[in-house]
Tab-separated table of C-alpha atoms in Angstrom:
chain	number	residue	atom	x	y	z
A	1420	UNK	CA	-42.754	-8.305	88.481
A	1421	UNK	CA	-43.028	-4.609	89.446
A	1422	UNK	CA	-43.958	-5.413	93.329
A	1423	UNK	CA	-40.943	-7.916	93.320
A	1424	UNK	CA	-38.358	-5.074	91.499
A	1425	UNK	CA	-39.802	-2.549	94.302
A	1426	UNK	CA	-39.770	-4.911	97.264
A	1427	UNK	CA	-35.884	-5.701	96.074
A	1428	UNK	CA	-35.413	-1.902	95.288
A	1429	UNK	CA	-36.606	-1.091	99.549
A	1430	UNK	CA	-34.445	-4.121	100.703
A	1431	UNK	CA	-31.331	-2.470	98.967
A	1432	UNK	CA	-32.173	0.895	100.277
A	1433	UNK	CA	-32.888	-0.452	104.087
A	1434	UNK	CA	-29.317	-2.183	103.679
A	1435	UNK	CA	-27.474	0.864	102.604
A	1436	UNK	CA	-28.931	3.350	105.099
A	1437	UNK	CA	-28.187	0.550	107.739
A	1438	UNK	CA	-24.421	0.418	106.783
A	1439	UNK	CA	-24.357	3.922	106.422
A	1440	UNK	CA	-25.380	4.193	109.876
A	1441	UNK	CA	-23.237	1.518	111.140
A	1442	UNK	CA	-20.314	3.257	109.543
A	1443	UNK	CA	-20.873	7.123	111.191
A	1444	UNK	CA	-21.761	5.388	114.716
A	1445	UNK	CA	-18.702	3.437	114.057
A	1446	UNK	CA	-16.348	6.902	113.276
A	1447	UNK	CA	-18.684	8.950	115.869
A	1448	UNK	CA	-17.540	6.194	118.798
A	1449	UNK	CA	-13.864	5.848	117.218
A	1450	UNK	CA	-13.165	9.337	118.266
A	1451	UNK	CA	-14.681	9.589	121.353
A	1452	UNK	CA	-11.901	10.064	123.654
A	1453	UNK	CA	-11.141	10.333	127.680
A	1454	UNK	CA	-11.318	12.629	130.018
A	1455	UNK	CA	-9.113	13.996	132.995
A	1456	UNK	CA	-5.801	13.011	131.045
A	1457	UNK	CA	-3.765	14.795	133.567
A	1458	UNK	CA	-4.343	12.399	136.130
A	1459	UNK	CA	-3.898	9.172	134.800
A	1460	UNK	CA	-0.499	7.722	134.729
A	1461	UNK	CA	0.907	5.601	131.174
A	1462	UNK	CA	4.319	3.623	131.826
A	1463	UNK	CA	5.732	2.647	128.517
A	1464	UNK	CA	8.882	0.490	128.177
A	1465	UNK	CA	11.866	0.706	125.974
A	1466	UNK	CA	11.989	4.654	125.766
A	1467	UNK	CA	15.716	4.856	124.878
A	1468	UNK	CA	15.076	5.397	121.129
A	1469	UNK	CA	12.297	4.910	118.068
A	1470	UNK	CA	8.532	4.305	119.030
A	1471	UNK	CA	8.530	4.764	122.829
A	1472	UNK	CA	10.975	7.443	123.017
A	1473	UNK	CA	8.776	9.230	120.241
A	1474	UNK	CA	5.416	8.189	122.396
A	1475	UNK	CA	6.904	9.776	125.824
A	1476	UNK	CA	6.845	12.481	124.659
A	1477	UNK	CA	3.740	12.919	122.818
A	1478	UNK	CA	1.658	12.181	126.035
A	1479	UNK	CA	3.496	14.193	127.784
A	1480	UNK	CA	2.650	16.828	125.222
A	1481	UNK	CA	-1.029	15.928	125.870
A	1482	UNK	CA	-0.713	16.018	129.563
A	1483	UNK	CA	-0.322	12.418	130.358
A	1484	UNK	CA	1.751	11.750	133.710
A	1485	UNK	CA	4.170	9.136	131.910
A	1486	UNK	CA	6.972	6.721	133.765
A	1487	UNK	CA	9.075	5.633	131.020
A	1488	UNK	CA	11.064	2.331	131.379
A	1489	UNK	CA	14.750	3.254	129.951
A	1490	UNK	CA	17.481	0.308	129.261
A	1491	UNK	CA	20.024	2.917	129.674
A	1492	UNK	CA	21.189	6.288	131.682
A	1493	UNK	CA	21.921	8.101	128.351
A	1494	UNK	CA	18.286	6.803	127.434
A	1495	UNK	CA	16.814	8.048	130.202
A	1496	UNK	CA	18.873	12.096	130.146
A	1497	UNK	CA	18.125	12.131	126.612
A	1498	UNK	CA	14.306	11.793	127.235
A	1499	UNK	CA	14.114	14.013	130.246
A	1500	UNK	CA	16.153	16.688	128.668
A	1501	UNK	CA	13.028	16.101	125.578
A	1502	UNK	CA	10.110	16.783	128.231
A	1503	UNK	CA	8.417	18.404	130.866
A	1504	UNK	CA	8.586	18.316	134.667
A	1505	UNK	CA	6.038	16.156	134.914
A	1506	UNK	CA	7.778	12.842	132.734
A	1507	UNK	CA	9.677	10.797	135.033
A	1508	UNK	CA	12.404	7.740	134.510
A	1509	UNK	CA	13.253	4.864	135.779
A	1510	UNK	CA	15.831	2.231	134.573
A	1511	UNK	CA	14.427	-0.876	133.254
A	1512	UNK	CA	15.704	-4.277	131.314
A	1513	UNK	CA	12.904	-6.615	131.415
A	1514	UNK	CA	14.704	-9.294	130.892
A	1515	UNK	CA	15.697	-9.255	135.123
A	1516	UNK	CA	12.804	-9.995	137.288
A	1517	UNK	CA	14.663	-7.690	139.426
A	1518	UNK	CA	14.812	-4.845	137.817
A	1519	UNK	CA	10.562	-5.328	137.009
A	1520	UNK	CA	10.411	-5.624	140.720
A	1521	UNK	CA	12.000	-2.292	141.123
A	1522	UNK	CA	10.594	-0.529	138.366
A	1523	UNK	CA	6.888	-2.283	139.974
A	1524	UNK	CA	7.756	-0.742	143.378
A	1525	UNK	CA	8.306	2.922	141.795
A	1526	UNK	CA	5.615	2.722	139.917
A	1527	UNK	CA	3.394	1.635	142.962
A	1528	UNK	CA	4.947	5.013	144.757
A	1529	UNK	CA	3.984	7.217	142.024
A	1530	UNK	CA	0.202	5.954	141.469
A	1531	UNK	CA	-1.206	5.717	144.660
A	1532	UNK	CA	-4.834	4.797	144.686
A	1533	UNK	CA	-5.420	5.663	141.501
A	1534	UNK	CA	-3.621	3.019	139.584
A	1535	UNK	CA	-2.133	3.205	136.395
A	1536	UNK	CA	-4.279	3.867	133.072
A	1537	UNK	CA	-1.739	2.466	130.671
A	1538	UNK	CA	1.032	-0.179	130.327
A	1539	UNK	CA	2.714	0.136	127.404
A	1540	UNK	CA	5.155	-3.188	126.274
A	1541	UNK	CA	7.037	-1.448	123.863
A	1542	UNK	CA	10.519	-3.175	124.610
A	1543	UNK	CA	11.971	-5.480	121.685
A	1544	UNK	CA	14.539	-6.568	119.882
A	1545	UNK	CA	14.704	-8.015	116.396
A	1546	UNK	CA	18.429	-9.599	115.931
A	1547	UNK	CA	19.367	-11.859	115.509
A	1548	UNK	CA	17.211	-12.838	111.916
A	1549	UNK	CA	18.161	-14.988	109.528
A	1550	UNK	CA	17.126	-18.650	108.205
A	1551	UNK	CA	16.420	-20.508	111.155
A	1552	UNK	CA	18.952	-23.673	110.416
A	1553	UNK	CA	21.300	-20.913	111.280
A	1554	UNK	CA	20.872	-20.629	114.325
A	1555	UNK	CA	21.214	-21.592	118.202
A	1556	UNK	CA	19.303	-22.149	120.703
A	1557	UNK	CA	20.617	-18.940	122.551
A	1558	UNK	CA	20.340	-16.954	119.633
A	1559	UNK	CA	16.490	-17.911	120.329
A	1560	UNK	CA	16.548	-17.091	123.818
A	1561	UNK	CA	17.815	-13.971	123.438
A	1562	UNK	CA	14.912	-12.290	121.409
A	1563	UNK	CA	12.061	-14.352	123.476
A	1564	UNK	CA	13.524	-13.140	126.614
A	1565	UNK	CA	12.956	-9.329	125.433
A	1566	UNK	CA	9.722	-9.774	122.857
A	1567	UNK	CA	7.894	-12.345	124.772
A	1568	UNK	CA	8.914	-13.867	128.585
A	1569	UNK	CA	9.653	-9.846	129.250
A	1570	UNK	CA	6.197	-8.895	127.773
A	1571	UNK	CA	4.347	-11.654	129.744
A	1572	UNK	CA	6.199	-10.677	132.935
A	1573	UNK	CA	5.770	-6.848	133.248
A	1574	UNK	CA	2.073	-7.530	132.130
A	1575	UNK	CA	1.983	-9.546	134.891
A	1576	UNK	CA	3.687	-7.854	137.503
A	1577	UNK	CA	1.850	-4.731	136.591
A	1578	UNK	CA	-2.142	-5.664	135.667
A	1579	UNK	CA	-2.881	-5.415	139.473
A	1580	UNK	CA	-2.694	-1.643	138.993
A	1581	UNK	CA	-4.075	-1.361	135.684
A	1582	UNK	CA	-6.848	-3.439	136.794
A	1583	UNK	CA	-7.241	-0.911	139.772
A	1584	UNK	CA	-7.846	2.241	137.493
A	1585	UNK	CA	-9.581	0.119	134.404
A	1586	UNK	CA	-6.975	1.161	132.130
A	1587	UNK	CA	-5.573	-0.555	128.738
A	1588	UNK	CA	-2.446	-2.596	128.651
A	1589	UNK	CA	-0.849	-2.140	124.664
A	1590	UNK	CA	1.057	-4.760	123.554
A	1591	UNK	CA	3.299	-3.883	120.734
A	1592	UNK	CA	3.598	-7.327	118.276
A	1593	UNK	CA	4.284	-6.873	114.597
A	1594	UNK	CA	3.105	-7.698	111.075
A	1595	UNK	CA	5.735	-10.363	111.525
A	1596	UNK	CA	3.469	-11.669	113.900
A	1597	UNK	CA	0.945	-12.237	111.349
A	1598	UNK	CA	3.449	-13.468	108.693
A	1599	UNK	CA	6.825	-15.661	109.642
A	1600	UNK	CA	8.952	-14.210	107.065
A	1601	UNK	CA	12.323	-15.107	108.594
A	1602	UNK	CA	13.858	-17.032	110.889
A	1603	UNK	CA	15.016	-16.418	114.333
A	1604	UNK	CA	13.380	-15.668	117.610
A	1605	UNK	CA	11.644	-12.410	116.084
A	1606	UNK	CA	8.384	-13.673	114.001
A	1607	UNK	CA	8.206	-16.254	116.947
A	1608	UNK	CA	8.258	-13.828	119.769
A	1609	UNK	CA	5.314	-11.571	117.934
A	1610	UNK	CA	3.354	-14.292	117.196
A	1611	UNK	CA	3.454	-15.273	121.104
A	1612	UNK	CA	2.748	-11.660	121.707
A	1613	UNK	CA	-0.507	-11.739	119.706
A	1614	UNK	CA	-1.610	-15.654	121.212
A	1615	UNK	CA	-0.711	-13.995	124.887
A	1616	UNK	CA	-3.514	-10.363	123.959
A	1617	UNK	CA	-5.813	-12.434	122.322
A	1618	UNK	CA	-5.940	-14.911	125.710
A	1619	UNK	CA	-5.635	-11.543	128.246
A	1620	UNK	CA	-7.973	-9.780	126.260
A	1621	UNK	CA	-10.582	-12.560	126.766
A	1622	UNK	CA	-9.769	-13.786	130.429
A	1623	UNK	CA	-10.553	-9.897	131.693
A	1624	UNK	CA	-13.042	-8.667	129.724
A	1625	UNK	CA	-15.797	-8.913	132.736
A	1626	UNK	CA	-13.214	-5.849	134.539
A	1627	UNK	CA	-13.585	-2.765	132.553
A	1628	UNK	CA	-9.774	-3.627	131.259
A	1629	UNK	CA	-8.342	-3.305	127.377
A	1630	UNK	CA	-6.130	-4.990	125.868
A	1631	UNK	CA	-4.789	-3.626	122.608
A	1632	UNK	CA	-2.334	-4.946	119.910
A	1633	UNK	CA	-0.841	-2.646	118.026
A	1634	UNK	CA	1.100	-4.262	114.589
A	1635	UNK	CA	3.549	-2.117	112.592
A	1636	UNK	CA	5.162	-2.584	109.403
A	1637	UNK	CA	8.751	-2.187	108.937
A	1638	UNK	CA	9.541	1.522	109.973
A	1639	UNK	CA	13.160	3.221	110.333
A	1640	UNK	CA	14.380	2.403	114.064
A	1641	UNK	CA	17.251	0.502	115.414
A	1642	UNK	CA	15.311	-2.606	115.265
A	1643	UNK	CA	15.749	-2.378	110.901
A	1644	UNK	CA	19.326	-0.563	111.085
A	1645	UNK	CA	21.327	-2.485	108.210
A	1646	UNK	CA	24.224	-2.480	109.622
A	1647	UNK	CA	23.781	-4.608	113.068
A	1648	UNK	CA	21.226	-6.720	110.901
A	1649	UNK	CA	24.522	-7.592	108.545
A	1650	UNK	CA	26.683	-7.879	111.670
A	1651	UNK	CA	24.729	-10.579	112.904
A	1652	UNK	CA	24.543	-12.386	109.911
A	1653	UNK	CA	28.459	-12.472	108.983
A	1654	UNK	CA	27.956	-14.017	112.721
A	1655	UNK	CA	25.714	-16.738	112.117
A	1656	UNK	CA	27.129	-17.363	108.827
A	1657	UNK	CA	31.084	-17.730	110.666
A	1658	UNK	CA	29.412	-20.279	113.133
A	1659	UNK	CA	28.354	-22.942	110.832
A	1660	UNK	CA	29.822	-26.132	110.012
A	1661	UNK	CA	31.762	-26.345	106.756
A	1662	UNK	CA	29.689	-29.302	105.632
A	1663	UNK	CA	26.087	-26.432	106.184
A	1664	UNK	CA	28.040	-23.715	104.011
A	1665	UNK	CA	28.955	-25.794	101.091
A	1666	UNK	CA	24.730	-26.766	100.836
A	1667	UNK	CA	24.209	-22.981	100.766
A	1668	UNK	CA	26.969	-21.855	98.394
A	1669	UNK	CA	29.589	-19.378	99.548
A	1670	UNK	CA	28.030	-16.728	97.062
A	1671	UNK	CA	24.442	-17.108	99.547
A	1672	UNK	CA	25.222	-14.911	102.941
A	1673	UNK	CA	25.976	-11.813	99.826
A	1674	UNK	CA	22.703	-12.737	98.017
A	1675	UNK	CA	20.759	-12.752	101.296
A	1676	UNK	CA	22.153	-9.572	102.340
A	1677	UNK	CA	21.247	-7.568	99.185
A	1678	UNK	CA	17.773	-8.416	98.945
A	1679	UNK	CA	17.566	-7.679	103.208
A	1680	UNK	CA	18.803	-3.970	102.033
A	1681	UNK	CA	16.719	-3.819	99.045
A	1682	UNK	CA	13.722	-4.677	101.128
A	1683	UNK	CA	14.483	-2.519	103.912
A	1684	UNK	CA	15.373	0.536	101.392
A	1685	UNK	CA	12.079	-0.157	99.616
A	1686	UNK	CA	9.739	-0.573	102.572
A	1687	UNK	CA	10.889	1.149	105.776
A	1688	UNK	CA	9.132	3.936	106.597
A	1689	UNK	CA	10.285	7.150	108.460
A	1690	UNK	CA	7.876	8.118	109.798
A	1691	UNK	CA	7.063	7.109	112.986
A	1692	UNK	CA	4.198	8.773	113.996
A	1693	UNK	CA	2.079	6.339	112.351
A	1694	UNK	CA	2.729	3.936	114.645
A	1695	UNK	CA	2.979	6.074	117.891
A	1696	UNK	CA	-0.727	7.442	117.055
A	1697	UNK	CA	-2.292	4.305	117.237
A	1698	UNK	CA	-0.614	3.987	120.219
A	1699	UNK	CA	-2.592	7.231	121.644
A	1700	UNK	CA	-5.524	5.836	120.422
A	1701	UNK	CA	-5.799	3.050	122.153
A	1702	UNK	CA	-4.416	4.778	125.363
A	1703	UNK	CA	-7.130	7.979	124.516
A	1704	UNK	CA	-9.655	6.512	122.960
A	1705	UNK	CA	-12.958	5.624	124.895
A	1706	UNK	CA	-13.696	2.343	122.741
A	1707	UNK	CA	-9.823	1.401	121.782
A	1708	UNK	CA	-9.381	-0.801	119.266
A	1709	UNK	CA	-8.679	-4.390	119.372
A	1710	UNK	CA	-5.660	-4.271	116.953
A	1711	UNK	CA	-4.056	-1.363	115.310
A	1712	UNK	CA	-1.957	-1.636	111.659
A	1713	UNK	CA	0.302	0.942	111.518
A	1714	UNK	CA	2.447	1.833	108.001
A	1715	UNK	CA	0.995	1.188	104.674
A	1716	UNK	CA	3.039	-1.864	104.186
A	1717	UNK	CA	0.810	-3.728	106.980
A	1718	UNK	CA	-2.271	-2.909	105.452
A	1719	UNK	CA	-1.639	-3.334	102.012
A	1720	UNK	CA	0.461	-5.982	101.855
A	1721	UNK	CA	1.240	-8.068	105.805
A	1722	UNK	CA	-2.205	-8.087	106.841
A	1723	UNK	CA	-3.772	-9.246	103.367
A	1724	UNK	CA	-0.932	-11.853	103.095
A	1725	UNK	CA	-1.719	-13.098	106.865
A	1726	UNK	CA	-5.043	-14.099	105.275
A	1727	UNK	CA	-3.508	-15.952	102.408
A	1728	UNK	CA	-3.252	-19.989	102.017
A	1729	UNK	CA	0.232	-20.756	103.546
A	1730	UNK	CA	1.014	-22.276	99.836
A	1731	UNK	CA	0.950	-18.819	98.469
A	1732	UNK	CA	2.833	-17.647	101.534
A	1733	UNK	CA	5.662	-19.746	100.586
A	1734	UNK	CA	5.659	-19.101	97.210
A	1735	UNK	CA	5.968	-15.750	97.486
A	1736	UNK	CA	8.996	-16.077	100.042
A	1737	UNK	CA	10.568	-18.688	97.502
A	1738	UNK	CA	10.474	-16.208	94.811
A	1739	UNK	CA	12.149	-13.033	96.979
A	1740	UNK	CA	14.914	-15.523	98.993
A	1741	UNK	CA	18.217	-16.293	97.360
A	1742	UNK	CA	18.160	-20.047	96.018
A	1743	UNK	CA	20.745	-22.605	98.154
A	1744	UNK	CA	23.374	-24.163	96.072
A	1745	UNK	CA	22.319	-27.999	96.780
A	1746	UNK	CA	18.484	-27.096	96.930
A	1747	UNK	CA	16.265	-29.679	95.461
């Protein structure tokens, strides 16, 4: 009995010392970061405002040569005016294949030889959301054609060079690409933004290329503003059929609407940093992670939930979603 208790009491010990080690090689290679910062060249997309706007100009700050992708002129002053010499613009809606083209061309001019260390597919839209019998088709097209064909086509367009300087491409998804909370093109376009990594990440591995995902919770930017979010759904709402109304109730589009400002009041989070440092990370880092979670909302409740059985899933949104007046 004694020789068993000791040869159990080793095992134990050999286990802990082995995830202790596991766990400071783990941190030790976690912070290990590049060198040579100054010449490598980041372009992030959808600078205008919130995470890339914030991002710009932290790398610039750390000496980064960024090309930010701005939707609009004002965008693009506003960000200049923000930075150093050494941060340039160009205007970009990645929805045109045209305007990629462009933006690839300038991009190819700035380089050079040495190819560009980061692509950054920050560019989204979230609107419109709202339960998904709601909606048309082109109110579907309109968020895939940002969140997903746009992502897919300036990763495209663009991996030549990153594959020349064996950078990282960082994908921005979402916890709603873990979780389909609402309807709309949103959840959808995240999820497709997570399938398309995951399949990237894998098909280039063998070239010294990273692909990272990086999956926020809900933070305060344009994409959570109340007011458009309500805009859009008086919209939807005004474009259904009477007979689709009455088997909501005309007291629903209010109910809906309080509980979308009670959740974005209760969960949104200002600051944005959170997210824009795991987006340094994986551009810094020398062993980037696969996936970031940024905001304690993904990794306390989003990412746990992801793991859930679907049944509990739907319970959960069943309990927090207004009730329709002719539901069984």
């Amino acid at each position: 009995m004694y020789e068993y208790l000791s040869n159990n009491c080793t095992c134990t010990y050999a286990l802990g010392a082995f995830v202790l080690l596991w766990v400071l090689v783990w941190f030790y290679r976690d912070n290990l970061e590049i060198t040579k910062v100054s010449e490598k060249h980041v372009f992030v997309t959808g600078c205008d405002s919130g995470f890339g706007h914030l991002l710009c100009k932290r790398l610039d700050k750390r000496g980064f040569r960024v090309l930010a992708g701005c939707l609009t002129e004002k965008g693009a002053d506003d960000l200049k005016r923000a930075t150093g010499p050494f941060l340039k613009t160009c205007i970009l809606d990645v929805t045109s294949t045209d305007s990629i083209q462009k933006a690839l061309e300038w991009t190819k001019k700035e380089v050079g030889d040495k190819g560009l260390w980061g692509l950054v597919n920050n560019a989204g839209r979230s609107l419109p959301m709202g339960p998904s019998e709601w909606m048309k088709i082109q109110d579907f097209e309109s968020t895939l054609k940002v969140n997903m064909t746009g992502v897919i086509e300036m990763t495209m367009n663009f991996f030549p060079l990153v594959k020349k300087a064996r950078g990282r491409v960082v994908n921005v998804a979402s916890v709603l690409g873990r979780v389909a909370a609402n309807g709309g093109g949103y959840c959808i376009s995240k999820f497709a933004v997570e399938s398309f990594s995951d399949c990237l990440r894998r098909d280039i591995q063998n070239f010294g290329v990273n692909v990272c995902i990086i999956e926020p919770g809900f933070f305060k930017t344009q994409v959570t503003s109340l007011e458009p979010i309500e805009r859009e759904l008086h919209r939807l709402w005004n474009q259904l059929t009477p007979e689709v109304k009455e088997s909501y109730g005309d007291k629903y589009l209010d109910k809906y609407i309080k509980i979308q400002r009670l959740i974005m009041n209760t969960i949104c989070d200002s600051d944005l940093s959170k997210v824009t440092n795991c987006m340094e990370h994986a551009l810094l880092a020398v062993h980037p992670r696969t996936r970031y979670s940024a905001g304690w909302d993904a990794k306390l409740l989003w990412i746990p939930l992801s793991y859930m059985p679907a049944c509990i899933v739907d319970i959960a949104l069943k309990l927090v979603l207004p009730k329709p007046a002719k539901s069984v």
